[in-house]
Amino acid sequence: MKVSKEILNLVPYKPGKPISETQREFGLSQVFKLASNENPLGSSPMALKAIQAHLKELHYYPDPTHYDLLEKVSSFWKIPKNQLSFGNGSDEIIDLLCRIYCEPGDSILTSEAAFAAYEVSGNASRTQVQKTKLTADYKMDLQAMSQHFFAHPEQKIRLIFIANPNNPTGTYVNKDEVDLFLQKLGNRDDVLVVFDEAYTEFVRAQDYPVAFDLFRKYKNVCVLRTFSKIFGLAGIRVGALVAPVEVIEIFNRVRKPFNVNSLAQIAVIAAMQDYEFIKNSQQLAWSGLDYFYQELKALKLPFIESQGNFVLFDTLRDASKVDQALLRRGIILRPVKNYGFPRHLRMSVGIENENKAAMDALHEVLKEIPIDGKSNHN
Ligand SMILES: *Cc1c(COP(=O)(O)O)cnc(C)c1O
């Protein structure tokens, strides 16, 4: 059977290496995984309690209208109900936006080293994926993106994906950059600008623009939020889409009626109200990052200051060698060669003893593997 070239070119998603696999492969009993930006505190206890209580209801189909979830999240975020919907993780929302708004021959636009899901979903819907370069300080270059948009009308760019903060770089675009960008691209009716705010709760930068304030002003701005990160519910799969009424209306027609399962709907409602868990998760990420920065400085390894719950650092060596040596010591980090960083590793913040074990292992490993040249990003 014939398969389109965009589909054939898809590269299978490479997840963080599972703990069990690492244990088997290296004969280890204790393994720490700091590879997938998961919440090291687990899930909100309030969410777990709500899930427990709902287990006897699993023979019913989930509510296809997400009624309670929509009510609660809409009042929490002060977003009108007709401007909000949910997906099976933000992943599904990204995928559906590509399917809804792009036809074969159209394009999506993002940056190099942006979150990989945009490219995968773009390709899977037979859409061309256009990318601009990062700035010298590893940020998405909004100016280059808007220039690209206007320079290439023939590419028919329908969606622009901006991860803010971005994964795996941890960088963000600031308020002035976003304002300027939207002065040029805001309110157009031929392109949607999608801000992916998966890490928004971890941001410490003062000039970070919350896109929740922008979608009211610009009728082509969409915002993605996830319950996978600070809420600790990655396994249950819920993401939110905040968007213009017309976008939500179409999205709700295309999404599967049972895309968000019943436990997930209940869990999110509970997790949103668990302020203590959210606050603890945030504090842990911040203190963990500060600890990482201090240790990386001591090791003289360059790193990119992060607004997420992870940091991208330069090992000054072939990162796959460092990664292998760390795995042998039971530490799983994330290689990012596929994003164009052959010398970098991405390290998620864990709980204190995990962070310390990771840093101790890194200290040892770096002594074994000599520096092999100048720091480089290609
Ligand atoms: C982790 C992450 C998400 C979340 O994806 P889900 O499908 O909701 O789990 C979204 N965007 C970025 C940039 C991420 O890093």
Short mmCIF file of C-alpha atoms and ligand atoms in Angstrom, two decimals, residues 13 36-38 87-94 114-118 162-168 196-199 224-229 233-235 237-240 309-310 339 346, ligand 1:
data_model
loop_
_atom_site.label_atom_id
_atom_site.label_comp_id
_atom_site.label_asym_id
_atom_site.label_seq_id
_atom_site.Cartn_x
_atom_site.Cartn_y
_atom_site.Cartn_z
CA TYR A 13 8.73 9.22 19.48
CA SER A 36 10.47 13.30 31.32
CA ASN A 37 9.69 16.48 33.27
CA GLU A 38 7.22 14.54 35.40
CA GLY A 87 -8.09 16.84 24.91
CA ASN A 88 -6.43 13.55 25.70
CA GLY A 89 -3.34 15.48 26.72
CA SER A 90 -2.25 18.62 24.86
CA ASP A 91 -0.82 16.12 22.40
CA GLU A 92 -4.27 15.33 21.09
CA ILE A 93 -5.18 19.00 20.84
CA ILE A 94 -2.05 19.75 18.79
CA ALA A 114 10.74 23.34 19.69
CA PHE A 115 8.63 20.68 21.39
CA ALA A 116 8.63 17.70 19.01
CA ALA A 117 4.87 17.08 18.98
CA TYR A 118 4.24 19.98 16.57
CA ILE A 162 5.06 28.82 20.19
CA ALA A 163 5.98 26.82 23.29
CA ASN A 164 6.30 29.35 26.08
CA PRO A 165 8.36 28.28 27.96
CA ASN A 166 9.85 25.91 25.43
CA ASN A 167 10.88 22.31 25.99
CA PRO A 168 13.73 21.20 25.78
CA ASP A 196 1.70 26.17 24.45
CA GLU A 197 1.94 26.99 28.16
CA ALA A 198 2.68 23.53 29.56
CA TYR A 199 5.18 24.94 32.07
CA LEU A 224 -2.71 25.13 25.42
CA ARG A 225 -2.45 24.09 29.05
CA THR A 226 -1.69 20.64 30.43
CA PHE A 227 -2.43 18.70 33.59
CA SER A 228 0.65 16.53 32.99
CA LYS A 229 3.24 18.74 34.65
CA LEU A 233 -1.35 13.74 36.09
CA ALA A 234 0.74 12.86 33.01
CA GLY A 235 -0.52 9.27 33.02
CA ARG A 237 -3.88 12.46 29.88
CA VAL A 238 -5.69 15.79 30.02
CA GLY A 239 -4.84 19.01 28.24
CA ALA A 240 -6.92 22.16 27.83
CA ASN A 309 10.95 22.10 35.77
CA PHE A 310 14.08 20.95 33.91
CA TYR A 339 16.66 18.49 18.74
CA ARG A 346 18.08 17.65 29.63
C1 LIG B 1 5.07 18.10 28.48
C2 LIG B 1 4.63 19.08 27.46
C3 LIG B 1 3.30 19.14 27.07
C4 LIG B 1 2.28 18.25 27.70
O1 LIG B 1 1.81 17.30 26.83
P1 LIG B 1 0.58 16.40 27.30
O2 LIG B 1 0.19 15.74 26.03
O3 LIG B 1 -0.49 17.34 27.81
O4 LIG B 1 1.07 15.48 28.35
C5 LIG B 1 2.92 20.08 26.14
N1 LIG B 1 3.81 20.94 25.61
C6 LIG B 1 5.09 20.93 25.96
C7 LIG B 1 6.03 21.93 25.40
C8 LIG B 1 5.55 19.97 26.89
O5 LIG B 1 6.85 19.93 27.22
#
